[in-house]
Amino acid sequence: MAIQCDTQILSILDRAQQGKAPSRDECVQLLDLADSSLEAAMMRGVADSIARQRFHAPMLQGQIGIEFKPCSADCQFCSFAESFTQFDPFKMAPEKLREHTKAFAESGKPLTALFLMMPHEFDYEFLLDAVRDVRKIISPECRLVVNIGDFTETQAKELKETGVTGAYHVLRLQEGVCTKISREERIATIENVKNSGLDWYYCCEPIGPEHSSEEIADQILLGREYECYQHAAMRRVNFGHSPLKANGSISELRMANVVAVIALAMIENPELTSIAVHEPSGAGLLAGANTLYAESGGNPRDTKEETSKGRGHTMQSCAKMLEEAGWSF
Ligand code: SF4
């Protein structure tokens, strides 16, 4: 019996193999595929093959949450949100930060980037001190990235002069609906990042079952429009008292399909250096992702104050997952 397959999808995948990225409507079509269909499996295979030829090597990155407090952005998917957080305010002591940084830098596995994470309203001077401290420990080749609230172009330039190489900044799904930050504020910061010459790390997040293929496609394509340095997919994690818990969560397979659409959508973007999947997922690594993050300190997806004792993966567990997916260091 001949294999039956949707010829329109085959044509999108054929063109992708020839270097032509799908249009917005085609991304929606791909995101609409049943997660476990033959066409979705073929899409993941094509995306995986293109990503392996394109990226050549895996990337291991680390993130340290250095400050948390009840956050006025009140994102309904975040355990720091002021209306329901159960955390007490916390700022990481310099010696603890050095300890966490050494744990990533001296793990025996290559650390390609270290991220420092803070809430929407953050202590800027504290961040500059942390950047100076961390820079003394990590190798000059290791990239240093901030994952913080909105900031100005002047601050972006000062961060760069202090040793930061990039910023993770995302227009989240349903920004302004599930969060108290406007779409305009997020985009303004993305423009500040780009104008300052910092690398821009982006992500389609936090994906839940309630998000339509159109919403997901539009969010993916913002990374294409503004030429991100790293793209990624992240599913929403529902913790005990999360207001969005009733919506449920997407499977790793669904997240892998989103990763595959990202890999195809970004084919024609020369700025792109890697695709990550958050939290680490073997399925995502077989659909176009080559990057995983280990985590320590505070984590907005966790209810443990120290995420390395909770949801956070270690450098070793991320390296193992990458190796199991066929990547070698
Ligand atoms: S996701 Fe970030 S901006 Fe939103 S509440 Fe959490 S810490 Fe604040």
mmCIF file of C-alpha atoms and ligand atoms in Angstrom:
data_model
loop_
_atom_site.group_PDB
_atom_site.id
_atom_site.type_symbol
_atom_site.label_atom_id
_atom_site.label_comp_id
_atom_site.label_asym_id
_atom_site.label_seq_id
_atom_site.Cartn_x
_atom_site.Cartn_y
_atom_site.Cartn_z
ATOM 1 C CA MET A 1 0.000 0.000 0.000
ATOM 2 C CA ALA A 2 1.392 3.430 -0.964
ATOM 3 C CA ILE A 3 1.998 5.883 1.892
ATOM 4 C CA GLN A 4 -0.736 8.540 1.935
ATOM 5 C CA CYS A 5 0.538 11.999 2.760
ATOM 6 C CA ASP A 6 -0.829 15.556 2.400
ATOM 7 C CA THR A 7 0.842 16.863 -0.772
ATOM 8 C CA GLN A 8 0.588 20.518 0.321
ATOM 9 C CA ILE A 9 2.620 19.730 3.435
ATOM 10 C CA LEU A 10 5.104 17.754 1.331
ATOM 11 C CA SER A 11 5.523 20.765 -0.919
ATOM 12 C CA ILE A 12 6.241 23.080 2.094
ATOM 13 C CA LEU A 13 8.828 20.587 3.381
ATOM 14 C CA ASP A 14 10.372 20.196 -0.099
ATOM 15 C CA ARG A 15 10.799 23.953 -0.407
ATOM 16 C CA ALA A 16 12.274 24.105 3.120
ATOM 17 C CA GLN A 17 14.888 21.564 2.088
ATOM 18 C CA GLN A 18 15.764 23.877 -0.782
ATOM 19 C CA GLY A 19 16.232 26.808 1.655
ATOM 20 C CA LYS A 20 12.822 28.489 1.331
ATOM 21 C CA ALA A 21 11.077 29.269 4.622
ATOM 22 C CA PRO A 22 7.289 28.764 4.976
ATOM 23 C CA SER A 23 4.981 31.791 4.831
ATOM 24 C CA ARG A 24 2.898 32.844 7.853
ATOM 25 C CA ASP A 25 -0.134 30.911 6.502
ATOM 26 C CA GLU A 26 2.034 27.846 5.909
ATOM 27 C CA CYS A 27 3.382 28.065 9.482
ATOM 28 C CA VAL A 28 -0.253 28.045 10.669
ATOM 29 C CA GLN A 29 -0.937 24.995 8.467
ATOM 30 C CA LEU A 30 2.073 23.193 9.983
ATOM 31 C CA LEU A 31 1.025 24.121 13.538
ATOM 32 C CA ASP A 32 -2.483 22.813 12.774
ATOM 33 C CA LEU A 33 -1.174 19.304 11.991
ATOM 34 C CA ALA A 34 -2.308 16.622 14.445
ATOM 35 C CA ASP A 35 0.665 16.187 16.800
ATOM 36 C CA SER A 36 1.089 12.473 16.112
ATOM 37 C CA SER A 37 0.281 12.541 12.364
ATOM 38 C CA LEU A 38 2.635 11.215 9.676
ATOM 39 C CA GLU A 39 2.945 14.748 8.283
ATOM 40 C CA ALA A 40 4.017 16.137 11.699
ATOM 41 C CA ALA A 41 6.588 13.336 12.039
ATOM 42 C CA MET A 42 7.954 14.202 8.584
ATOM 43 C CA MET A 43 8.066 17.897 9.528
ATOM 44 C CA ARG A 44 10.073 17.121 12.688
ATOM 45 C CA GLY A 45 12.442 14.940 10.643
ATOM 46 C CA VAL A 46 13.045 17.598 7.993
ATOM 47 C CA ALA A 47 13.501 20.334 10.645
ATOM 48 C CA ASP A 48 15.928 18.121 12.581
ATOM 49 C CA SER A 49 17.991 17.362 9.487
ATOM 50 C CA ILE A 50 18.154 21.048 8.450
ATOM 51 C CA ALA A 51 19.139 22.143 12.002
ATOM 52 C CA ARG A 52 21.926 19.534 12.270
ATOM 53 C CA GLN A 53 23.420 20.650 8.954
ATOM 54 C CA ARG A 54 23.091 24.278 9.963
ATOM 55 C CA PHE A 55 24.309 24.309 13.577
ATOM 56 C CA HIS A 56 26.955 21.526 13.546
ATOM 57 C CA ALA A 57 27.352 21.557 17.371
ATOM 58 C CA PRO A 58 25.158 21.440 20.487
ATOM 59 C CA MET A 59 25.005 24.329 22.944
ATOM 60 C CA LEU A 60 24.928 24.040 26.708
ATOM 61 C CA GLN A 61 23.854 27.172 28.504
ATOM 62 C CA GLY A 62 23.241 28.057 32.146
ATOM 63 C CA GLN A 63 20.872 30.464 33.869
ATOM 64 C CA ILE A 64 21.049 31.864 37.403
ATOM 65 C CA GLY A 65 18.029 33.640 38.903
ATOM 66 C CA ILE A 66 19.828 36.260 41.011
ATOM 67 C CA GLU A 67 16.883 38.270 42.338
ATOM 68 C CA PHE A 68 13.208 37.696 42.915
ATOM 69 C CA LYS A 69 10.420 39.594 44.600
ATOM 70 C CA PRO A 70 6.658 39.926 44.124
ATOM 71 C CA CYS A 71 6.679 41.174 40.541
ATOM 72 C CA SER A 72 4.383 44.002 39.428
ATOM 73 C CA ALA A 73 4.152 42.607 35.871
ATOM 74 C CA ASP A 74 1.955 39.933 37.491
ATOM 75 C CA CYS A 75 2.303 37.436 34.645
ATOM 76 C CA GLN A 76 -0.326 34.764 35.251
ATOM 77 C CA PHE A 77 2.132 31.964 34.384
ATOM 78 C CA CYS A 78 4.915 33.038 36.791
ATOM 79 C CA SER A 79 5.542 31.983 40.370
ATOM 80 C CA PHE A 80 6.911 35.509 41.143
ATOM 81 C CA ALA A 81 3.637 37.269 40.124
ATOM 82 C CA GLU A 82 2.673 39.683 42.902
ATOM 83 C CA SER A 83 -0.984 38.637 43.143
ATOM 84 C CA PHE A 84 -0.213 35.007 44.059
ATOM 85 C CA THR A 85 3.519 34.489 44.687
ATOM 86 C CA GLN A 86 4.516 32.496 47.738
ATOM 87 C CA PHE A 87 8.168 33.600 47.636
ATOM 88 C CA ASP A 88 9.819 36.038 50.017
ATOM 89 C CA PRO A 89 12.010 38.684 48.299
ATOM 90 C CA PHE A 90 15.547 37.441 47.665
ATOM 91 C CA LYS A 91 18.813 38.824 46.291
ATOM 92 C CA MET A 92 21.689 36.435 45.759
ATOM 93 C CA ALA A 93 24.775 37.225 47.871
ATOM 94 C CA PRO A 94 27.962 37.815 45.805
ATOM 95 C CA GLU A 95 29.696 34.714 47.229
ATOM 96 C CA LYS A 96 26.658 32.560 46.364
ATOM 97 C CA LEU A 97 26.640 33.998 42.839
ATOM 98 C CA ARG A 98 30.320 33.117 42.454
ATOM 99 C CA GLU A 99 29.586 29.592 43.701
ATOM 100 C CA HIS A 100 26.744 29.098 41.183
ATOM 101 C CA THR A 101 28.836 30.594 38.365
ATOM 102 C CA LYS A 102 31.753 28.255 39.126
ATOM 103 C CA ALA A 103 29.393 25.285 39.177
ATOM 104 C CA PHE A 104 28.403 26.090 35.570
ATOM 105 C CA ALA A 105 31.862 27.169 34.373
ATOM 106 C CA GLU A 106 33.719 24.228 35.920
ATOM 107 C CA SER A 107 31.204 21.440 35.253
ATOM 108 C CA GLY A 108 33.525 19.672 32.807
ATOM 109 C CA LYS A 109 31.091 20.439 29.983
ATOM 110 C CA PRO A 110 31.461 23.450 27.646
ATOM 111 C CA LEU A 111 29.386 26.416 28.853
ATOM 112 C CA THR A 112 28.591 28.558 25.792
ATOM 113 C CA ALA A 113 26.475 31.205 27.538
ATOM 114 C CA LEU A 114 25.486 32.172 31.064
ATOM 115 C CA PHE A 115 22.217 34.036 31.688
ATOM 116 C CA LEU A 116 21.497 36.254 34.713
ATOM 117 C CA MET A 117 17.771 36.498 35.423
ATOM 118 C CA MET A 118 15.871 39.164 37.387
ATOM 119 C CA PRO A 119 12.200 40.252 37.603
ATOM 120 C CA HIS A 120 10.506 43.083 35.673
ATOM 121 C CA GLU A 121 11.589 45.786 38.143
ATOM 122 C CA PHE A 122 15.176 44.999 38.949
ATOM 123 C CA ASP A 123 18.080 46.559 40.829
ATOM 124 C CA TYR A 124 20.231 47.837 37.961
ATOM 125 C CA GLU A 125 23.347 48.593 40.053
ATOM 126 C CA PHE A 126 23.142 45.131 41.620
ATOM 127 C CA LEU A 127 23.022 43.673 38.093
ATOM 128 C CA LEU A 128 26.104 45.644 36.960
ATOM 129 C CA ASP A 129 28.027 44.378 40.011
ATOM 130 C CA ALA A 130 26.904 40.810 39.266
ATOM 131 C CA VAL A 131 28.036 41.143 35.624
ATOM 132 C CA ARG A 132 31.500 42.336 36.711
ATOM 133 C CA ASP A 133 31.788 39.467 39.206
ATOM 134 C CA VAL A 134 30.645 36.763 36.791
ATOM 135 C CA ARG A 135 32.880 38.037 33.988
ATOM 136 C CA LYS A 136 35.926 37.373 36.204
ATOM 137 C CA ILE A 137 34.971 33.690 36.463
ATOM 138 C CA ILE A 138 33.639 32.624 33.061
ATOM 139 C CA SER A 139 35.932 32.295 30.036
ATOM 140 C CA PRO A 140 36.217 35.276 27.661
ATOM 141 C CA GLU A 141 34.558 33.137 24.948
ATOM 142 C CA CYS A 142 31.531 32.382 27.129
ATOM 143 C CA ARG A 143 28.645 34.713 26.298
ATOM 144 C CA LEU A 144 26.971 36.601 29.131
ATOM 145 C CA VAL A 145 23.265 37.309 28.699
ATOM 146 C CA VAL A 146 20.728 39.240 30.784
ATOM 147 C CA ASN A 147 17.141 38.059 31.209
ATOM 148 C CA ILE A 148 15.573 41.081 32.915
ATOM 149 C CA GLY A 149 12.636 43.516 32.670
ATOM 150 C CA ASP A 150 12.368 46.291 30.097
ATOM 151 C CA PHE A 151 15.360 48.617 29.762
ATOM 152 C CA THR A 152 16.567 51.610 27.749
ATOM 153 C CA GLU A 153 19.064 51.775 24.898
ATOM 154 C CA THR A 154 21.472 53.681 27.189
ATOM 155 C CA GLN A 155 21.303 50.816 29.697
ATOM 156 C CA ALA A 156 21.752 48.274 26.889
ATOM 157 C CA LYS A 157 24.941 50.047 25.788
ATOM 158 C CA GLU A 158 26.228 50.278 29.366
ATOM 159 C CA LEU A 159 25.524 46.587 29.930
ATOM 160 C CA LYS A 160 27.494 45.823 26.780
ATOM 161 C CA GLU A 161 30.436 47.916 27.946
ATOM 162 C CA THR A 162 30.352 46.069 31.285
ATOM 163 C CA GLY A 163 30.708 42.661 29.650
ATOM 164 C CA VAL A 164 27.197 41.573 28.635
ATOM 165 C CA THR A 165 26.957 40.138 25.115
ATOM 166 C CA GLY A 166 23.211 39.591 24.766
ATOM 167 C CA ALA A 167 19.702 39.857 26.191
ATOM 168 C CA TYR A 168 16.832 37.386 26.350
ATOM 169 C CA HIS A 169 13.702 39.430 25.760
ATOM 170 C CA VAL A 170 10.358 38.063 24.673
ATOM 171 C CA LEU A 171 6.988 39.334 23.577
ATOM 172 C CA ARG A 172 5.042 36.654 25.439
ATOM 173 C CA LEU A 173 1.874 34.962 24.170
ATOM 174 C CA GLN A 174 -1.104 37.135 25.174
ATOM 175 C CA GLU A 175 1.196 39.912 26.398
ATOM 176 C CA GLY A 176 -0.952 42.584 28.053
ATOM 177 C CA VAL A 177 -3.757 40.048 28.650
ATOM 178 C CA CYS A 178 -1.982 37.530 30.916
ATOM 179 C CA THR A 179 0.587 40.165 31.944
ATOM 180 C CA LYS A 180 0.533 43.833 32.975
ATOM 181 C CA ILE A 181 3.180 44.814 30.420
ATOM 182 C CA SER A 182 2.232 46.254 27.058
ATOM 183 C CA ARG A 183 3.274 44.813 23.734
ATOM 184 C CA GLU A 184 4.807 48.218 22.898
ATOM 185 C CA GLU A 185 7.107 48.158 25.977
ATOM 186 C CA ARG A 186 8.407 44.703 25.089
ATOM 187 C CA ILE A 187 9.042 45.634 21.440
ATOM 188 C CA ALA A 188 10.748 48.891 22.464
ATOM 189 C CA THR A 189 13.223 46.888 24.571
ATOM 190 C CA ILE A 190 13.816 44.430 21.719
ATOM 191 C CA GLU A 191 14.660 47.431 19.517
ATOM 192 C CA ASN A 192 17.001 48.771 22.235
ATOM 193 C CA VAL A 193 18.763 45.394 22.301
ATOM 194 C CA LYS A 194 19.155 45.344 18.532
ATOM 195 C CA ASN A 195 20.271 48.998 18.304
ATOM 196 C CA SER A 196 22.920 48.523 20.992
ATOM 197 C CA GLY A 197 24.521 45.596 19.154
ATOM 198 C CA LEU A 198 23.671 43.041 21.858
ATOM 199 C CA ASP A 199 22.674 39.556 20.655
ATOM 200 C CA TRP A 200 18.921 39.106 20.914
ATOM 201 C CA TYR A 201 17.683 35.817 22.396
ATOM 202 C CA TYR A 202 14.010 35.113 21.720
ATOM 203 C CA CYS A 203 11.477 32.380 22.475
ATOM 204 C CA CYS A 204 7.916 31.375 21.645
ATOM 205 C CA GLU A 205 6.524 31.174 25.178
ATOM 206 C CA PRO A 206 4.812 30.245 27.406
ATOM 207 C CA ILE A 207 2.769 27.921 25.189
ATOM 208 C CA GLY A 208 -0.436 26.398 26.553
ATOM 209 C CA PRO A 209 -3.240 24.384 24.915
ATOM 210 C CA GLU A 210 -5.417 27.517 24.716
ATOM 211 C CA HIS A 211 -3.084 29.268 22.238
ATOM 212 C CA SER A 212 -4.197 29.092 18.603
ATOM 213 C CA SER A 213 -1.882 28.177 15.739
ATOM 214 C CA GLU A 214 -2.269 31.771 14.477
ATOM 215 C CA GLU A 215 -1.111 33.233 17.821
ATOM 216 C CA ILE A 216 1.842 30.855 17.970
ATOM 217 C CA ALA A 217 2.816 31.534 14.342
ATOM 218 C CA ASP A 218 2.717 35.309 14.877
ATOM 219 C CA GLN A 219 4.860 34.999 17.974
ATOM 220 C CA ILE A 220 7.386 32.776 16.184
ATOM 221 C CA LEU A 221 7.560 35.198 13.279
ATOM 222 C CA LEU A 222 8.430 38.194 15.454
ATOM 223 C CA GLY A 223 11.779 36.428 15.936
ATOM 224 C CA ARG A 224 12.102 36.251 12.144
ATOM 225 C CA GLU A 225 11.088 39.897 11.604
ATOM 226 C CA TYR A 226 13.574 41.284 14.148
ATOM 227 C CA GLU A 227 16.300 38.739 13.284
ATOM 228 C CA CYS A 228 16.940 36.938 16.566
ATOM 229 C CA TYR A 229 20.311 35.434 17.449
ATOM 230 C CA GLN A 230 18.686 32.477 19.222
ATOM 231 C CA HIS A 231 15.089 31.275 18.851
ATOM 232 C CA ALA A 232 13.369 28.799 21.190
ATOM 233 C CA ALA A 233 10.108 27.211 22.293
ATOM 234 C CA MET A 234 8.890 26.895 25.875
ATOM 235 C CA ARG A 235 5.721 25.342 27.194
ATOM 236 C CA ARG A 236 3.929 26.793 30.182
ATOM 237 C CA VAL A 237 4.552 24.974 33.441
ATOM 238 C CA ASN A 238 1.531 24.857 35.744
ATOM 239 C CA PHE A 239 2.475 24.904 39.413
ATOM 240 C CA GLY A 240 0.194 24.302 42.415
ATOM 241 C CA HIS A 241 -1.449 27.740 42.739
ATOM 242 C CA SER A 242 -1.077 28.866 39.100
ATOM 243 C CA PRO A 243 -4.216 30.705 37.866
ATOM 244 C CA LEU A 244 -3.777 29.142 34.397
ATOM 245 C CA LYS A 245 -3.572 25.605 35.731
ATOM 246 C CA ALA A 246 -7.168 24.857 34.662
ATOM 247 C CA ASN A 247 -6.112 25.332 31.006
ATOM 248 C CA GLY A 248 -3.829 22.298 31.234
ATOM 249 C CA SER A 249 -0.484 22.005 29.490
ATOM 250 C CA ILE A 250 0.831 20.938 26.096
ATOM 251 C CA SER A 251 2.743 17.688 25.606
ATOM 252 C CA GLU A 252 6.455 17.434 24.761
ATOM 253 C CA LEU A 253 5.327 16.223 21.335
ATOM 254 C CA ARG A 254 3.343 19.421 20.746
ATOM 255 C CA MET A 255 6.326 21.481 21.917
ATOM 256 C CA ALA A 256 8.554 19.523 19.499
ATOM 257 C CA ASN A 257 6.189 20.427 16.643
ATOM 258 C CA VAL A 258 6.517 24.111 17.586
ATOM 259 C CA VAL A 259 10.327 23.709 17.618
ATOM 260 C CA ALA A 260 10.120 22.199 14.119
ATOM 261 C CA VAL A 261 8.047 25.115 12.792
ATOM 262 C CA ILE A 262 10.600 27.536 14.302
ATOM 263 C CA ALA A 263 13.477 25.684 12.601
ATOM 264 C CA LEU A 264 11.682 25.871 9.237
ATOM 265 C CA ALA A 265 10.467 29.466 9.668
ATOM 266 C CA MET A 266 14.017 30.665 10.443
ATOM 267 C CA ILE A 267 15.783 29.010 7.487
ATOM 268 C CA GLU A 268 16.421 32.301 5.712
ATOM 269 C CA ASN A 269 17.646 34.223 8.792
ATOM 270 C CA PRO A 270 21.449 34.328 8.767
ATOM 271 C CA GLU A 271 21.622 35.870 12.305
ATOM 272 C CA LEU A 272 20.271 32.680 13.895
ATOM 273 C CA THR A 273 22.941 30.628 15.676
ATOM 274 C CA SER A 274 20.888 28.125 17.678
ATOM 275 C CA ILE A 275 17.428 26.912 18.688
ATOM 276 C CA ALA A 276 16.648 26.046 22.309
ATOM 277 C CA VAL A 277 13.882 24.051 23.939
ATOM 278 C CA HIS A 278 12.734 24.951 27.476
ATOM 279 C CA GLU A 279 12.545 23.065 29.688
ATOM 280 C CA PRO A 280 15.029 20.481 28.367
ATOM 281 C CA SER A 281 13.194 17.981 26.158
ATOM 282 C CA GLY A 282 14.500 15.010 24.201
ATOM 283 C CA ALA A 283 11.588 15.340 21.748
ATOM 284 C CA GLY A 284 12.550 18.970 21.021
ATOM 285 C CA LEU A 285 16.118 17.863 20.286
ATOM 286 C CA LEU A 286 14.782 15.577 17.547
ATOM 287 C CA ALA A 287 12.817 18.384 15.894
ATOM 288 C CA GLY A 288 15.351 21.151 15.261
ATOM 289 C CA ALA A 289 16.655 22.248 18.693
ATOM 290 C CA ASN A 290 20.371 22.054 19.518
ATOM 291 C CA THR A 291 20.441 23.997 22.810
ATOM 292 C CA LEU A 292 19.504 23.258 26.434
ATOM 293 C CA TYR A 293 19.729 25.367 29.594
ATOM 294 C CA ALA A 294 20.774 24.218 33.057
ATOM 295 C CA GLU A 295 19.317 26.393 35.837
ATOM 296 C CA SER A 296 20.049 27.496 39.384
ATOM 297 C CA GLY A 297 18.832 30.209 41.792
ATOM 298 C CA GLY A 298 15.288 31.520 41.339
ATOM 299 C CA ASN A 299 13.068 30.231 38.542
ATOM 300 C CA PRO A 300 9.627 31.595 37.574
ATOM 301 C CA ARG A 301 8.519 28.073 36.605
ATOM 302 C CA ASP A 302 9.359 26.614 39.989
ATOM 303 C CA THR A 303 7.956 26.801 43.508
ATOM 304 C CA LYS A 304 11.319 25.867 45.078
ATOM 305 C CA GLU A 305 13.476 28.880 45.986
ATOM 306 C CA GLU A 306 16.558 27.093 44.665
ATOM 307 C CA THR A 307 15.576 25.571 41.349
ATOM 308 C CA SER A 308 18.598 23.237 41.162
ATOM 309 C CA LYS A 309 16.790 21.373 43.981
ATOM 310 C CA GLY A 310 13.538 21.503 42.021
ATOM 311 C CA ARG A 311 12.802 21.703 38.279
ATOM 312 C CA GLY A 312 16.227 23.014 37.228
ATOM 313 C CA HIS A 313 18.424 20.677 35.199
ATOM 314 C CA THR A 314 22.187 20.399 35.762
ATOM 315 C CA MET A 315 24.888 20.824 33.114
ATOM 316 C CA GLN A 316 25.450 17.066 33.287
ATOM 317 C CA SER A 317 21.794 16.138 32.763
ATOM 318 C CA CYS A 318 21.516 18.576 29.824
ATOM 319 C CA ALA A 319 24.744 17.230 28.278
ATOM 320 C CA LYS A 320 23.469 13.669 28.656
ATOM 321 C CA MET A 321 20.189 14.574 26.951
ATOM 322 C CA LEU A 322 22.034 16.215 24.047
ATOM 323 C CA GLU A 323 24.297 13.191 23.674
ATOM 324 C CA GLU A 324 21.295 10.829 23.760
ATOM 325 C CA ALA A 325 19.851 12.876 20.888
ATOM 326 C CA GLY A 326 22.991 12.253 18.843
ATOM 327 C CA TRP A 327 24.871 15.518 19.461
ATOM 328 C CA SER A 328 28.500 15.233 20.515
ATOM 329 C CA PHE A 329 30.785 17.715 22.275
HETATM 330 S S1 SF4 B 1 7.600 36.396 34.108
HETATM 331 FE FE1 SF4 B 1 9.103 37.985 34.637
HETATM 332 S S2 SF4 B 1 7.987 39.897 34.324
HETATM 333 FE FE2 SF4 B 1 6.427 38.302 34.528
HETATM 334 S S3 SF4 B 1 5.847 38.224 36.706
HETATM 335 FE FE3 SF4 B 1 7.501 36.729 36.360
HETATM 336 S S4 SF4 B 1 9.383 37.819 36.859
HETATM 337 FE FE4 SF4 B 1 7.769 39.359 36.536
#
